[in-house]
Amino acid sequence: MPFAVYLLGLAVFAQGTSEFMLSGLLPGIARDLNVSIPAAGLLTSAFAAGMVVGAPLMAVLSLRWSRRFALLAFLVVFLLAHVVGAVTTGYGVLLVSRAVAALANAGFLAVAMATAISLAPPDAKGRATSVLLGGVTAACVAGVPGGALLGEVWGWRSAFWAVALALVPAIVAVLRSVPAEPPADETHGAPAGGGEPAGGGTGGAGRGSSGGARGEFRALRRPRLLVLLLLGALVNGATFCAFTYLAPLLTGVTGIGAAWMPGMLALFGLGSFAGVTISGRFADRRPVPLLVSGGVALAAGWAVFALTAGAPAVAVALVFVQGLLSFAVGSTLISQVLYAATGAPTLAGGFATAALNVGATFGPWLGGLALGSGYGFRAPLWVSAALVGLSLAVAGAARLTSANTGTPAADQVETELRPGAR
């Protein structure tokens, strides 16, 4: 895997830290800016909404730029948004800065995915995706607890400064390591079918394969791609539904002390990192078995967690296992989105990012509805099990539909995605 892909993962780590760190900073922000805790919580909602809306919009905007320029522009805007957030004394300015940072983050992820798969070998999209998502899971393990510690010692603004500083080496790395090439709309000679050109491992060729915005939008019309995006939203919705209410479940039902919660959240993050690592090893060669077996195990795991949440040893083990399964399945789905849309690498990354954040938005909302209805802290786990079960039903229905229309999908898809099958 080219070193530049790992450098993009470093930038994703810094941005992932920013996305999740507010959970440990809200009391300090509310106190300093003289707003309520729920108002401070809207900062998280603003970021999530910016990611959902911004991912496809920023991906379209970036099609007229070279990848290196797009990556640099999004990183600089993200850095400046954190500088503004660190120095402002107004809640409104901080809220706007979070929305702007989310737009920049969404655009960066879309272009970074396209850049990573163009730099990687043509049959290694799963490994490239796992490196980028490894930055997100590393943020859960180290970045978020680190941000909370900074906020506790030096105040919440220090965490914003830390994210801004962490982006500086990423900007230098993009300047030095990402190849410069013309924007997609100015690149000619791409194959008519939108496939990868010969030597698809080079940065310039990968950019040119899309044929501009219209070519990428045409490539996004494949039904299988839409199904994969829906599956990604459902699985990620299940993940964040359970993760959002993990602390009150473990303290209120399992009986684990509040002092252990940072360790429990880090344990989930370690499982997530293991999951994307497993996905990187197998998603390119055997994606269908990984998705089927992992999806069934994931749905069963959330149900078992709900039934056994009162047993501390079992609950601790399932925190790790469910983090592993959630990100193994989710990361594999993203890599399959990129395989299914080789003619639209940037927009595919943008829509994949949007789908994941749609899940991260509606999953906790559904879990909150279940809690508000009086079903207790186990309820979000049942909601997560239902969402993964629904994803399995959707995948099964899509396979039956393909079989009835004469394209018996699963075997064909698996053959298409194996290295050497192209």
mmCIF file of N, CA and C in Angstrom, residues 290-363:
data_model
loop_
_atom_site.group_PDB
_atom_site.id
_atom_site.type_symbol
_atom_site.label_atom_id
_atom_site.label_comp_id
_atom_site.label_asym_id
_atom_site.label_seq_id
_atom_site.Cartn_x
_atom_site.Cartn_y
_atom_site.Cartn_z
ATOM 1 N N LEU A 290 -17.822 -12.540 3.946
ATOM 2 C CA LEU A 290 -17.581 -11.658 5.088
ATOM 3 C C LEU A 290 -18.835 -10.873 5.444
ATOM 4 N N LEU A 291 -19.541 -10.361 4.445
ATOM 5 C CA LEU A 291 -20.745 -9.573 4.710
ATOM 6 C C LEU A 291 -21.870 -10.450 5.266
ATOM 7 N N VAL A 292 -22.060 -11.626 4.701
ATOM 8 C CA VAL A 292 -23.157 -12.491 5.154
ATOM 9 C C VAL A 292 -22.902 -13.005 6.566
ATOM 10 N N SER A 293 -21.738 -13.623 6.765
ATOM 11 C CA SER A 293 -21.448 -14.181 8.091
ATOM 12 C C SER A 293 -21.307 -13.077 9.132
ATOM 13 N N GLY A 294 -20.641 -11.982 8.758
ATOM 14 C CA GLY A 294 -20.487 -10.869 9.695
ATOM 15 C C GLY A 294 -21.803 -10.212 10.015
ATOM 16 N N GLY A 295 -22.683 -10.047 9.013
ATOM 17 C CA GLY A 295 -23.986 -9.427 9.259
ATOM 18 C C GLY A 295 -24.858 -10.252 10.179
ATOM 19 N N VAL A 296 -24.889 -11.570 9.955
ATOM 20 C CA VAL A 296 -25.684 -12.451 10.821
ATOM 21 C C VAL A 296 -25.135 -12.414 12.242
ATOM 22 N N ALA A 297 -23.807 -12.499 12.382
ATOM 23 C CA ALA A 297 -23.197 -12.466 13.713
ATOM 24 C C ALA A 297 -23.440 -11.127 14.396
ATOM 25 N N LEU A 298 -23.424 -10.037 13.621
ATOM 26 C CA LEU A 298 -23.641 -8.711 14.194
ATOM 27 C C LEU A 298 -25.055 -8.570 14.742
ATOM 28 N N ALA A 299 -26.052 -8.992 13.959
ATOM 29 C CA ALA A 299 -27.442 -8.914 14.427
ATOM 30 C C ALA A 299 -27.640 -9.778 15.671
ATOM 31 N N ALA A 300 -27.102 -10.996 15.625
ATOM 32 C CA ALA A 300 -27.225 -11.885 16.788
ATOM 33 C C ALA A 300 -26.502 -11.312 17.995
ATOM 34 N N GLY A 301 -25.354 -10.687 17.761
ATOM 35 C CA GLY A 301 -24.585 -10.126 18.865
ATOM 36 C C GLY A 301 -25.315 -9.025 19.597
ATOM 37 N N TRP A 302 -26.000 -8.129 18.851
ATOM 38 C CA TRP A 302 -26.763 -7.067 19.525
ATOM 39 C C TRP A 302 -27.900 -7.665 20.345
ATOM 40 N N ALA A 303 -28.550 -8.695 19.822
ATOM 41 C CA ALA A 303 -29.632 -9.339 20.565
ATOM 42 C C ALA A 303 -29.095 -10.027 21.826
ATOM 43 N N VAL A 304 -27.983 -10.737 21.697
ATOM 44 C CA VAL A 304 -27.381 -11.396 22.859
ATOM 45 C C VAL A 304 -26.934 -10.358 23.882
ATOM 46 N N PHE A 305 -26.389 -9.253 23.427
ATOM 47 C CA PHE A 305 -25.975 -8.177 24.329
ATOM 48 C C PHE A 305 -27.174 -7.662 25.127
ATOM 49 N N ALA A 306 -28.311 -7.481 24.441
ATOM 50 C CA ALA A 306 -29.506 -7.007 25.137
ATOM 51 C C ALA A 306 -29.964 -8.003 26.196
ATOM 52 N N LEU A 307 -29.873 -9.280 25.894
ATOM 53 C CA LEU A 307 -30.334 -10.313 26.831
ATOM 54 C C LEU A 307 -29.381 -10.498 28.007
ATOM 55 N N THR A 308 -28.102 -10.265 27.809
ATOM 56 C CA THR A 308 -27.102 -10.571 28.836
ATOM 57 C C THR A 308 -26.431 -9.323 29.394
ATOM 58 N N ALA A 309 -27.022 -8.158 29.180
ATOM 59 C CA ALA A 309 -26.380 -6.908 29.598
ATOM 60 C C ALA A 309 -26.139 -6.849 31.100
ATOM 61 N N GLY A 310 -26.867 -7.642 31.878
ATOM 62 C CA GLY A 310 -26.681 -7.641 33.320
ATOM 63 C C GLY A 310 -25.469 -8.418 33.786
ATOM 64 N N ALA A 311 -24.803 -9.149 32.892
ATOM 65 C CA ALA A 311 -23.623 -9.937 33.258
ATOM 66 C C ALA A 311 -22.366 -9.176 32.842
ATOM 67 N N PRO A 312 -21.590 -8.637 33.785
ATOM 68 C CA PRO A 312 -20.449 -7.774 33.434
ATOM 69 C C PRO A 312 -19.434 -8.424 32.501
ATOM 70 N N ALA A 313 -19.056 -9.682 32.758
ATOM 71 C CA ALA A 313 -18.028 -10.322 31.928
ATOM 72 C C ALA A 313 -18.489 -10.455 30.483
ATOM 73 N N VAL A 314 -19.739 -10.869 30.300
ATOM 74 C CA VAL A 314 -20.273 -11.024 28.941
ATOM 75 C C VAL A 314 -20.385 -9.656 28.261
ATOM 76 N N ALA A 315 -20.851 -8.650 28.995
ATOM 77 C CA ALA A 315 -21.016 -7.317 28.424
ATOM 78 C C ALA A 315 -19.682 -6.742 27.969
ATOM 79 N N VAL A 316 -18.650 -6.893 28.777
ATOM 80 C CA VAL A 316 -17.331 -6.375 28.409
ATOM 81 C C VAL A 316 -16.831 -7.066 27.142
ATOM 82 N N ALA A 317 -16.989 -8.386 27.061
ATOM 83 C CA ALA A 317 -16.556 -9.105 25.863
ATOM 84 C C ALA A 317 -17.320 -8.629 24.632
ATOM 85 N N LEU A 318 -18.628 -8.417 24.777
ATOM 86 C CA LEU A 318 -19.443 -8.017 23.631
ATOM 87 C C LEU A 318 -19.160 -6.586 23.195
ATOM 88 N N VAL A 319 -18.713 -5.729 24.102
ATOM 89 C CA VAL A 319 -18.315 -4.382 23.702
ATOM 90 C C VAL A 319 -17.219 -4.465 22.641
ATOM 91 N N PHE A 320 -16.230 -5.312 22.880
ATOM 92 C CA PHE A 320 -15.145 -5.485 21.909
ATOM 93 C C PHE A 320 -15.642 -6.185 20.649
ATOM 94 N N VAL A 321 -16.363 -7.287 20.817
ATOM 95 C CA VAL A 321 -16.797 -8.090 19.667
ATOM 96 C C VAL A 321 -17.715 -7.291 18.756
ATOM 97 N N GLN A 322 -18.654 -6.551 19.323
ATOM 98 C CA GLN A 322 -19.589 -5.799 18.490
ATOM 99 C C GLN A 322 -18.918 -4.627 17.788
ATOM 100 N N GLY A 323 -17.923 -4.031 18.439
ATOM 101 C CA GLY A 323 -17.146 -3.016 17.733
ATOM 102 C C GLY A 323 -16.425 -3.610 16.541
ATOM 103 N N LEU A 324 -15.845 -4.794 16.732
ATOM 104 C CA LEU A 324 -15.140 -5.484 15.649
ATOM 105 C C LEU A 324 -16.093 -5.802 14.492
ATOM 106 N N LEU A 325 -17.225 -6.435 14.810
ATOM 107 C CA LEU A 325 -18.156 -6.838 13.754
ATOM 108 C C LEU A 325 -18.752 -5.626 13.036
ATOM 109 N N SER A 326 -19.097 -4.591 13.791
ATOM 110 C CA SER A 326 -19.721 -3.409 13.196
ATOM 111 C C SER A 326 -18.824 -2.784 12.138
ATOM 112 N N PHE A 327 -17.547 -2.631 12.464
ATOM 113 C CA PHE A 327 -16.658 -1.948 11.529
ATOM 114 C C PHE A 327 -16.119 -2.895 10.455
ATOM 115 N N ALA A 328 -16.056 -4.186 10.735
ATOM 116 C CA ALA A 328 -15.677 -5.131 9.679
ATOM 117 C C ALA A 328 -16.733 -5.127 8.577
ATOM 118 N N VAL A 329 -18.000 -5.204 8.971
ATOM 119 C CA VAL A 329 -19.089 -5.195 7.986
ATOM 120 C C VAL A 329 -19.211 -3.826 7.326
ATOM 121 N N GLY A 330 -19.184 -2.747 8.145
ATOM 122 C CA GLY A 330 -19.342 -1.404 7.585
ATOM 123 C C GLY A 330 -18.226 -1.035 6.626
ATOM 124 N N SER A 331 -16.977 -1.342 6.986
ATOM 125 C CA SER A 331 -15.853 -1.026 6.116
ATOM 126 C C SER A 331 -15.926 -1.817 4.814
ATOM 127 N N THR A 332 -16.345 -3.073 4.893
ATOM 128 C CA THR A 332 -16.470 -3.889 3.680
ATOM 129 C C THR A 332 -17.544 -3.326 2.755
ATOM 130 N N LEU A 333 -18.655 -2.872 3.324
ATOM 131 C CA LEU A 333 -19.707 -2.266 2.503
ATOM 132 C C LEU A 333 -19.195 -1.029 1.767
ATOM 133 N N ILE A 334 -18.402 -0.206 2.444
ATOM 134 C CA ILE A 334 -17.867 0.981 1.782
ATOM 135 C C ILE A 334 -16.955 0.580 0.628
ATOM 136 N N SER A 335 -16.092 -0.415 0.864
ATOM 137 C CA SER A 335 -15.204 -0.839 -0.217
ATOM 138 C C SER A 335 -16.005 -1.374 -1.400
ATOM 139 N N GLN A 336 -17.128 -2.042 -1.150
ATOM 140 C CA GLN A 336 -17.951 -2.554 -2.247
ATOM 141 C C GLN A 336 -18.665 -1.437 -2.991
ATOM 142 N N VAL A 337 -18.990 -0.348 -2.281
ATOM 143 C CA VAL A 337 -19.519 0.837 -2.964
ATOM 144 C C VAL A 337 -18.490 1.342 -3.975
ATOM 145 N N LEU A 338 -17.231 1.392 -3.570
ATOM 146 C CA LEU A 338 -16.185 1.887 -4.463
ATOM 147 C C LEU A 338 -15.938 0.932 -5.625
ATOM 148 N N TYR A 339 -16.061 -0.377 -5.383
ATOM 149 C CA TYR A 339 -15.952 -1.338 -6.481
ATOM 150 C C TYR A 339 -17.129 -1.205 -7.446
ATOM 151 N N ALA A 340 -18.312 -0.957 -6.898
ATOM 152 C CA ALA A 340 -19.516 -0.896 -7.734
ATOM 153 C C ALA A 340 -19.590 0.380 -8.556
ATOM 154 N N ALA A 341 -18.765 1.367 -8.226
ATOM 155 C CA ALA A 341 -18.832 2.660 -8.922
ATOM 156 C C ALA A 341 -17.442 3.080 -9.370
ATOM 157 N N THR A 342 -16.755 2.192 -10.101
ATOM 158 C CA THR A 342 -15.413 2.535 -10.564
ATOM 159 C C THR A 342 -15.435 3.729 -11.508
ATOM 160 N N GLY A 343 -16.559 3.991 -12.157
ATOM 161 C CA GLY A 343 -16.667 5.142 -13.037
ATOM 162 C C GLY A 343 -17.016 6.417 -12.313
ATOM 163 N N ALA A 344 -17.216 6.365 -10.987
ATOM 164 C CA ALA A 344 -17.576 7.548 -10.209
ATOM 165 C C ALA A 344 -16.851 7.516 -8.865
ATOM 166 N N PRO A 345 -15.531 7.509 -8.867
ATOM 167 C CA PRO A 345 -14.809 7.310 -7.606
ATOM 168 C C PRO A 345 -15.039 8.411 -6.589
ATOM 169 N N THR A 346 -15.117 9.676 -7.033
ATOM 170 C CA THR A 346 -15.260 10.767 -6.069
ATOM 171 C C THR A 346 -16.680 10.849 -5.543
ATOM 172 N N LEU A 347 -17.674 10.800 -6.435
ATOM 173 C CA LEU A 347 -19.060 10.862 -5.973
ATOM 174 C C LEU A 347 -19.432 9.623 -5.173
ATOM 175 N N ALA A 348 -18.873 8.467 -5.522
ATOM 176 C CA ALA A 348 -19.141 7.269 -4.720
ATOM 177 C C ALA A 348 -18.644 7.461 -3.303
ATOM 178 N N GLY A 349 -17.439 8.023 -3.153
ATOM 179 C CA GLY A 349 -16.936 8.311 -1.815
ATOM 180 C C GLY A 349 -17.813 9.315 -1.086
ATOM 181 N N GLY A 350 -18.311 10.331 -1.807
ATOM 182 C CA GLY A 350 -19.188 11.314 -1.180
ATOM 183 C C GLY A 350 -20.499 10.713 -0.722
ATOM 184 N N PHE A 351 -21.118 9.900 -1.570
ATOM 185 C CA PHE A 351 -22.386 9.293 -1.186
ATOM 186 C C PHE A 351 -22.198 8.232 -0.114
ATOM 187 N N ALA A 352 -21.069 7.534 -0.120
ATOM 188 C CA ALA A 352 -20.790 6.582 0.965
ATOM 189 C C ALA A 352 -20.658 7.316 2.289
ATOM 190 N N THR A 353 -19.950 8.442 2.279
ATOM 191 C CA THR A 353 -19.822 9.255 3.495
ATOM 192 C C THR A 353 -21.177 9.740 3.968
ATOM 193 N N ALA A 354 -22.017 10.206 3.025
ATOM 194 C CA ALA A 354 -23.352 10.677 3.399
ATOM 195 C C ALA A 354 -24.189 9.551 3.983
ATOM 196 N N ALA A 355 -24.119 8.361 3.373
ATOM 197 C CA ALA A 355 -24.902 7.229 3.866
ATOM 198 C C ALA A 355 -24.506 6.864 5.287
ATOM 199 N N LEU A 356 -23.199 6.840 5.566
ATOM 200 C CA LEU A 356 -22.743 6.522 6.920
ATOM 201 C C LEU A 356 -23.244 7.549 7.927
ATOM 202 N N ASN A 357 -23.245 8.817 7.536
ATOM 203 C CA ASN A 357 -23.679 9.854 8.470
ATOM 204 C C ASN A 357 -25.193 9.931 8.598
ATOM 205 N N VAL A 358 -25.924 9.515 7.558
ATOM 206 C CA VAL A 358 -27.367 9.350 7.721
ATOM 207 C C VAL A 358 -27.637 8.310 8.805
ATOM 208 N N GLY A 359 -26.887 7.196 8.729
ATOM 209 C CA GLY A 359 -27.025 6.172 9.763
ATOM 210 C C GLY A 359 -26.653 6.687 11.137
ATOM 211 N N ALA A 360 -25.548 7.461 11.204
ATOM 212 C CA ALA A 360 -25.103 7.997 12.489
ATOM 213 C C ALA A 360 -26.086 9.012 13.050
ATOM 214 N N THR A 361 -26.974 9.536 12.204
ATOM 215 C CA THR A 361 -27.979 10.497 12.667
ATOM 216 C C THR A 361 -29.264 9.805 13.095
ATOM 217 N N PHE A 362 -29.798 8.905 12.241
ATOM 218 C CA PHE A 362 -31.095 8.317 12.590
ATOM 219 C C PHE A 362 -30.966 7.181 13.597
ATOM 220 N N GLY A 363 -29.796 6.531 13.684
ATOM 221 C CA GLY A 363 -29.627 5.445 14.644
ATOM 222 C C GLY A 363 -29.812 5.912 16.083
#
